[in-house]
Amino acid sequence: MTLRTRFALWISALMLVTLGAFGAFVYLAVGHWLATSLDDSLRLSAAQLIAASDIDHGQLDVSENPVTLDPGLTEQLRARGMGIQVFATSGRLLQALGPSATLSLEPGSLDAALAGRTSLSTRAATSETGEVRVFTQPITAGQRVIAIAQVSGSLANVEALRHTLLATLLLGSPIVIAIAAAGGYLLARRALSPIDEITRTARRISAEDLSRRLDLPDSGDEVGRLAATFDEMLGRLDEAFRRERRFANDAAHELRTPLAVMQSIIGVTRQRRRRADEYESALDDLADETSQLSALTADLLQLAKAESATRPSEPVDLGELVPDVVESLRPAAEAKGLVLTCELHGDLTLSGDTDALIRLLLNLVHNAVKYTAGGSVTVFAEGAGDTVTIRVSDTGEGISPEHLPHVFERFYRADESRSAPGTGLGLAICQEIAHAHCGSITVTSEPGVGSAFTVALPRTSVPA
Ligand code: ADP
């Protein structure tokens, strides 16, 4: 069952309950109001009738009629469908006008009237009249009841109105419910149509073609936000897939080059018999290429590890780590005649992954030593507030502005560095590690003057 059908059914059920309760209330309230208004008009008519009648106060014979009704008023009441009767105190009918002339005086009403009270009663339908409401009022002379007036009105009108109301409610409700259900269905269809679009697009999308987007107009509502989020997710997936594909291509390419070189060395060497020193030189060349290959695979592994690293959280003191890394590279720096200095300020503790942070520092300091022909390399670390900053600066060859934006890309090597051994993955690994610690890495450089790499790490890594 689709969401819109369910929505329409829910609306119908809700309307059924609401209309049922409302209809019952209206039916009962209107019925009650009709009945009381008939009673009120009977009471009022009786009072008017008695007030306008001529009453013989002195008459003593109870069997004679002491009341002369006002003909104008009686005519008026008859025209309104009311019946008028006057009884003697014995209960004998003295006068009857209008419909329900055959109505007798009920014993209960007679007793009440003789005691000076008015009474209201409902008479069941007879062959002559339908159901009738009767108001009985005593006519008094001083304290004495001398006759009894009875005004009656048919309940047929009230019943007819009640029936019409019931019929209207019973006939109208299914129509209203049907309209509400259809409206609910259409509204739901309209509101949910972008979701159908999302479903269709999601079905069409495969890993090969992540360039599709929903591009729904921004409606600012829940569905609009869903569509926008879906597009953003597709964008991220697309970017991630493209990066992975490019990475796999680059990796294959980088691995192929040393392998091709090795194959050609072997091919050339085997063309004819060689002298021992020629074999030795070929083996040396092969050894160079295999060490390049193993450096590359080691870096690829490092990168994969840095990428899939879970959130690092052990306490690390860079105040110990930085000098250790600097000392481990001092022999290489001194071999090139470089001055390697280390400056530490403030509290350098943070929570992170020790091995990854060592790799990051090693890569930066190693690069600084590798790309600096003479002068100095300075490692500066400072802890202030929530951030620990590490800066590795050198007085080396620098990086030209056209290469600078790309140095953190995988396999990227500035042309002039191709002579130095390397894989082009070192800085990419550094960036992955900095990001895994919710930190950042930036570079400033001037060709011929030197470069400075700055890593800013929060003391506690909070994932973005
Ligand atoms: P690799 O050093 O293996 O080539 P990296 O990713 O470590 O790869 O560095 C990428 C490129 O950035 C290098 O090839 C080099 O051109 C440049 N580079 C990195 N560090 C420095 C530095 N300290 N001084 C000058 N150039 C640098």
mmCIF file of C-alpha atoms and ligand atoms in Angstrom, residues 367-368 370-371 394 397-399 407 412-414 417 422-428 451 453, ligand 1:
data_model
loop_
_atom_site.group_PDB
_atom_site.id
_atom_site.type_symbol
_atom_site.label_atom_id
_atom_site.label_comp_id
_atom_site.label_asym_id
_atom_site.label_seq_id
_atom_site.Cartn_x
_atom_site.Cartn_y
_atom_site.Cartn_z
ATOM 1 C CA ASN A 367 61.515 16.398 2.994
ATOM 2 C CA ALA A 368 63.079 19.552 4.474
ATOM 3 C CA LYS A 370 66.019 16.244 1.198
ATOM 4 C CA TYR A 371 65.104 19.478 -0.597
ATOM 5 C CA ASP A 394 63.969 25.178 5.712
ATOM 6 C CA GLU A 397 65.069 25.251 -2.995
ATOM 7 C CA GLY A 398 61.416 26.184 -2.258
ATOM 8 C CA ILE A 399 58.389 25.330 -4.346
ATOM 9 C CA VAL A 407 52.018 19.319 -3.347
ATOM 10 C CA TYR A 412 52.469 14.803 -7.153
ATOM 11 C CA ARG A 413 56.143 15.739 -7.477
ATOM 12 C CA ALA A 414 57.427 19.077 -8.704
ATOM 13 C CA SER A 417 62.386 17.107 -7.568
ATOM 14 C CA GLY A 422 60.667 9.820 -3.620
ATOM 15 C CA THR A 423 57.189 8.602 -4.362
ATOM 16 C CA GLY A 424 55.102 11.785 -4.235
ATOM 17 C CA LEU A 425 53.006 10.247 -1.447
ATOM 18 C CA GLY A 426 54.771 11.710 1.621
ATOM 19 C CA LEU A 427 52.763 14.938 1.883
ATOM 20 C CA ALA A 428 49.501 13.159 0.963
ATOM 21 C CA SER A 451 59.582 26.483 2.568
ATOM 22 C CA PHE A 453 55.010 23.489 6.497
HETATM 23 P P1 ADP B 1 58.266 13.189 -2.520
HETATM 24 O O1 ADP B 1 59.090 13.926 -1.541
HETATM 25 O O2 ADP B 1 58.345 11.708 -2.338
HETATM 26 O O3 ADP B 1 58.451 13.629 -3.925
HETATM 27 P P2 ADP B 1 56.083 14.444 -1.133
HETATM 28 O O4 ADP B 1 54.646 14.192 -1.204
HETATM 29 O O5 ADP B 1 56.751 14.323 0.168
HETATM 30 O O6 ADP B 1 56.749 13.504 -2.227
HETATM 31 O O7 ADP B 1 56.304 15.879 -1.704
HETATM 32 C C1 ADP B 1 55.689 16.285 -2.892
HETATM 33 C C2 ADP B 1 56.525 17.323 -3.607
HETATM 34 O O8 ADP B 1 56.501 18.546 -2.837
HETATM 35 C C3 ADP B 1 57.964 16.977 -3.732
HETATM 36 O O9 ADP B 1 58.178 16.219 -4.888
HETATM 37 C C4 ADP B 1 58.642 18.331 -3.801
HETATM 38 O O10 ADP B 1 58.573 18.819 -5.142
HETATM 39 C C5 ADP B 1 57.762 19.197 -2.951
HETATM 40 N N1 ADP B 1 58.313 19.395 -1.592
HETATM 41 C C6 ADP B 1 57.923 18.769 -0.463
HETATM 42 N N2 ADP B 1 58.615 19.235 0.600
HETATM 43 C C7 ADP B 1 59.444 20.196 0.138
HETATM 44 C C8 ADP B 1 60.407 21.074 0.758
HETATM 45 N N3 ADP B 1 60.620 21.041 2.076
HETATM 46 N N4 ADP B 1 61.053 21.954 -0.038
HETATM 47 C C9 ADP B 1 60.814 21.990 -1.357
HETATM 48 N N5 ADP B 1 59.921 21.212 -1.997
HETATM 49 C C10 ADP B 1 59.244 20.310 -1.262
#
